[in-house]
C-alpha positions as semicolon CSV with decimal commas, in nm:
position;residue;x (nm);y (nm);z (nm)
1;X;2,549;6,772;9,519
2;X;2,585;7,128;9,359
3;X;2,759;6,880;9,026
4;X;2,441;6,666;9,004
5;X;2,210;6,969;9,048
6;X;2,384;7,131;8,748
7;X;2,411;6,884;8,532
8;X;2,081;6,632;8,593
9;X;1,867;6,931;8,636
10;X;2,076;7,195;8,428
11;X;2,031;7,481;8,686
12;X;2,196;7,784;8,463
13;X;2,217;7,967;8,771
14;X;2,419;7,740;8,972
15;X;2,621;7,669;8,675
16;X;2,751;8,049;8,723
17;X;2,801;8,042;9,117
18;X;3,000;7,765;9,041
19;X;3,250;7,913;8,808
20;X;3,265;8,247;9,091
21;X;3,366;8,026;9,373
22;X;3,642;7,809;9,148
23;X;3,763;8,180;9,087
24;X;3,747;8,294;9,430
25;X;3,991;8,042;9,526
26;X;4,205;8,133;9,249
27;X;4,176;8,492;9,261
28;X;3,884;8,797;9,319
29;X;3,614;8,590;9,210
30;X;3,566;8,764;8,882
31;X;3,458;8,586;8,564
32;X;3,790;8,651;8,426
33;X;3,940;8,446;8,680
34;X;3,687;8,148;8,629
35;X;3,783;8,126;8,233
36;X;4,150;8,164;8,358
37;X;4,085;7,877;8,571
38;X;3,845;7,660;8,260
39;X;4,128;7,760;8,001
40;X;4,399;7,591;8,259
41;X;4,225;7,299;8,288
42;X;4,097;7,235;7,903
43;X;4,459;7,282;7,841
44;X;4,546;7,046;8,077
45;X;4,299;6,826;7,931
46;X;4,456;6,857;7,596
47;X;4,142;7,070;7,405
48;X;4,240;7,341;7,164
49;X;4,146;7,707;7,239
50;X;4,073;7,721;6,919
51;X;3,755;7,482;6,995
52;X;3,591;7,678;7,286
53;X;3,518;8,025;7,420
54;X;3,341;8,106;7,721
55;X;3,116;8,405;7,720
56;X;3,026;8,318;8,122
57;X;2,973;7,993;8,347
58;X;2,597;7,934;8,277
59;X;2,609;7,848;7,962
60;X;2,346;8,080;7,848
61;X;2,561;8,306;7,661
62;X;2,524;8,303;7,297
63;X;2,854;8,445;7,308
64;X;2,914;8,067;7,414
65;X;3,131;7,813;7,119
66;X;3,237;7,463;7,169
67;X;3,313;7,226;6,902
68;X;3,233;6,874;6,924
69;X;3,587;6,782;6,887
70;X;3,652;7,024;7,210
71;X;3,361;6,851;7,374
72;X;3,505;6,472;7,295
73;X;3,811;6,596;7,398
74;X;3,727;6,695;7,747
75;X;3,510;6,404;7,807
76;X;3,761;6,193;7,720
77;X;4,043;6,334;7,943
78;X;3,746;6,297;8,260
79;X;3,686;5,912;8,152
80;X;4,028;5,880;8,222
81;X;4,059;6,066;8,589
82;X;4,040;5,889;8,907
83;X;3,703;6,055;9,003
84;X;3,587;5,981;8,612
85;X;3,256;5,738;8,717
86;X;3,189;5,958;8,961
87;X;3,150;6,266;8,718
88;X;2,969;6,005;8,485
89;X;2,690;5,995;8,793
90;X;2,600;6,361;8,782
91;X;2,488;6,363;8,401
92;X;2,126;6,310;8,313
93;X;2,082;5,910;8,252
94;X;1,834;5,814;7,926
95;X;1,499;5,738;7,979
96;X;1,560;5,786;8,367
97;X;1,668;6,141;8,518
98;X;1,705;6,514;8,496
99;X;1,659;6,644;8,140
100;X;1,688;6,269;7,935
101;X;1,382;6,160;8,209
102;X;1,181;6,097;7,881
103;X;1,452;6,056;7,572
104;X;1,524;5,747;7,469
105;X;1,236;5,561;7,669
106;X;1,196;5,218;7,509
107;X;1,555;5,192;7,339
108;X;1,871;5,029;7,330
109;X;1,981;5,329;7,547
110;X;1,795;5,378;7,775
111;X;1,934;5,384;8,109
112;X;2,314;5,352;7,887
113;X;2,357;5,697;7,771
114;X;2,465;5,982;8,045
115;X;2,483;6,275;7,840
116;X;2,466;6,652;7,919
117;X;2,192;6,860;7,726
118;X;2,198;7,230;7,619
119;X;1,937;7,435;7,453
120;X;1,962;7,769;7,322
121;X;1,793;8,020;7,080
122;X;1,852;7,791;6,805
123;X;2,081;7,570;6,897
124;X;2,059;7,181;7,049
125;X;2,307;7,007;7,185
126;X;2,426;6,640;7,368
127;X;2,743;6,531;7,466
128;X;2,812;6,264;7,674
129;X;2,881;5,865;7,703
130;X;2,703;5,564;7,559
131;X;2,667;5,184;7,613
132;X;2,682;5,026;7,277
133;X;2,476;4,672;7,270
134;X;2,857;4,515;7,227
135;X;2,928;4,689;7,581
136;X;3,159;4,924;7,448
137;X;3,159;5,280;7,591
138;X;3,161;5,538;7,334
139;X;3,213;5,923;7,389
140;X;3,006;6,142;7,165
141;X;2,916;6,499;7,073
142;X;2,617;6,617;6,866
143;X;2,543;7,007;6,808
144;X;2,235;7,152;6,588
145;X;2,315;7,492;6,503
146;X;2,141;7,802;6,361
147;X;1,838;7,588;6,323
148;X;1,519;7,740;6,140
149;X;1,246;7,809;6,387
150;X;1,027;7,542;6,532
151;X;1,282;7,262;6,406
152;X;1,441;7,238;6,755
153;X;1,244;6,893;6,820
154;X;1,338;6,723;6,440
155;X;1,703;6,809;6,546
156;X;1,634;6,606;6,877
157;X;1,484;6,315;6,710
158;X;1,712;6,310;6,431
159;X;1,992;6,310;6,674
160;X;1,808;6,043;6,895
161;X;1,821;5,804;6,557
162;X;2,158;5,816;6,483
163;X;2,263;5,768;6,855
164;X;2,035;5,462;6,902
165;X;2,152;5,334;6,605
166;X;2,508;5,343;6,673
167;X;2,437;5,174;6,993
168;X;2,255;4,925;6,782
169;X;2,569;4,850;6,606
170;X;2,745;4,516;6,570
């Protein structure tokens, strides 16, 4: 429950607690044992530390770096987990729930693209996994960076095109 409430809704807060309890049952609790305990397991998954850094759990650090490539990396590795489809559920679904309620209304994706969101300052982001009209299942990563002010919604939309059009695909 704590997952879906993080992700669908993306409660920052939560998003924090969650990275002190994984450390309190590695260590003190301490932010420096949560990234001890992220770092083991994007290693695990494969991802470069060169393609994060985590400034805290909430994601509202601007301290905060991910690359796409870290991002399709780590969704990738979860696809492939035994409790995969079950992670799938707790991401925002297009055009139905949590922060994608109303993206993608109306399109090829709607209700076929479970992707986590992230705004901050000027940045937009939306990584996740798509249904392409073949049936295909692709994993995808899109970041808008240092944006001008006020763009924040072209980025969206611009984003929104491409993605529906890949779906559209043959």
């Amino acid at each position: 429950e704590n997952m879906m409430r993080i992700n669908k809704e993306s409660q920052n807060l939560h998003s924090e607690l969650m990275l002190r309890r994984v450390a309190r049952h590695a260590g003190s609790g301490s932010i420096a044992d949560g990234q001890a305990v992220m770092r083991k397991v994007l290693t695990g998954a494969g991802v470069s530390e060169a393609g994060y850094h985590f400034a805290d759990g909430s994601g509202m650090s601007s301290y905060n770096r991910l690359s796409p490539r870290a991002a399709v990396g780590l969704l990738g590795w979860i696809a492939r987990q035994p409790w995969g489809a079950a992670w799938r559920e707790t991401l925002p679904i297009a055009g139905r729930d949590g922060t994608l309620q109303n993206r993608f209304k109306g399109t090829i994706l709607e209700g076929k693209l479970f992707a986590k969101t992230g705004s901050l300052n000027a940045s937009r982001a939306l990584s996740g996994y798509l249904v392409t009209r073949s049936g295909a299942t692709l994993i995808f990563s899109a970041l808008a960076n240092d944006m001008p002010e006020d763009t924040g919604g072209g980025a969206k939309a611009a984003v929104g095109r491409a993605l529906v059009a890949i779906a559209e695909a043959p």
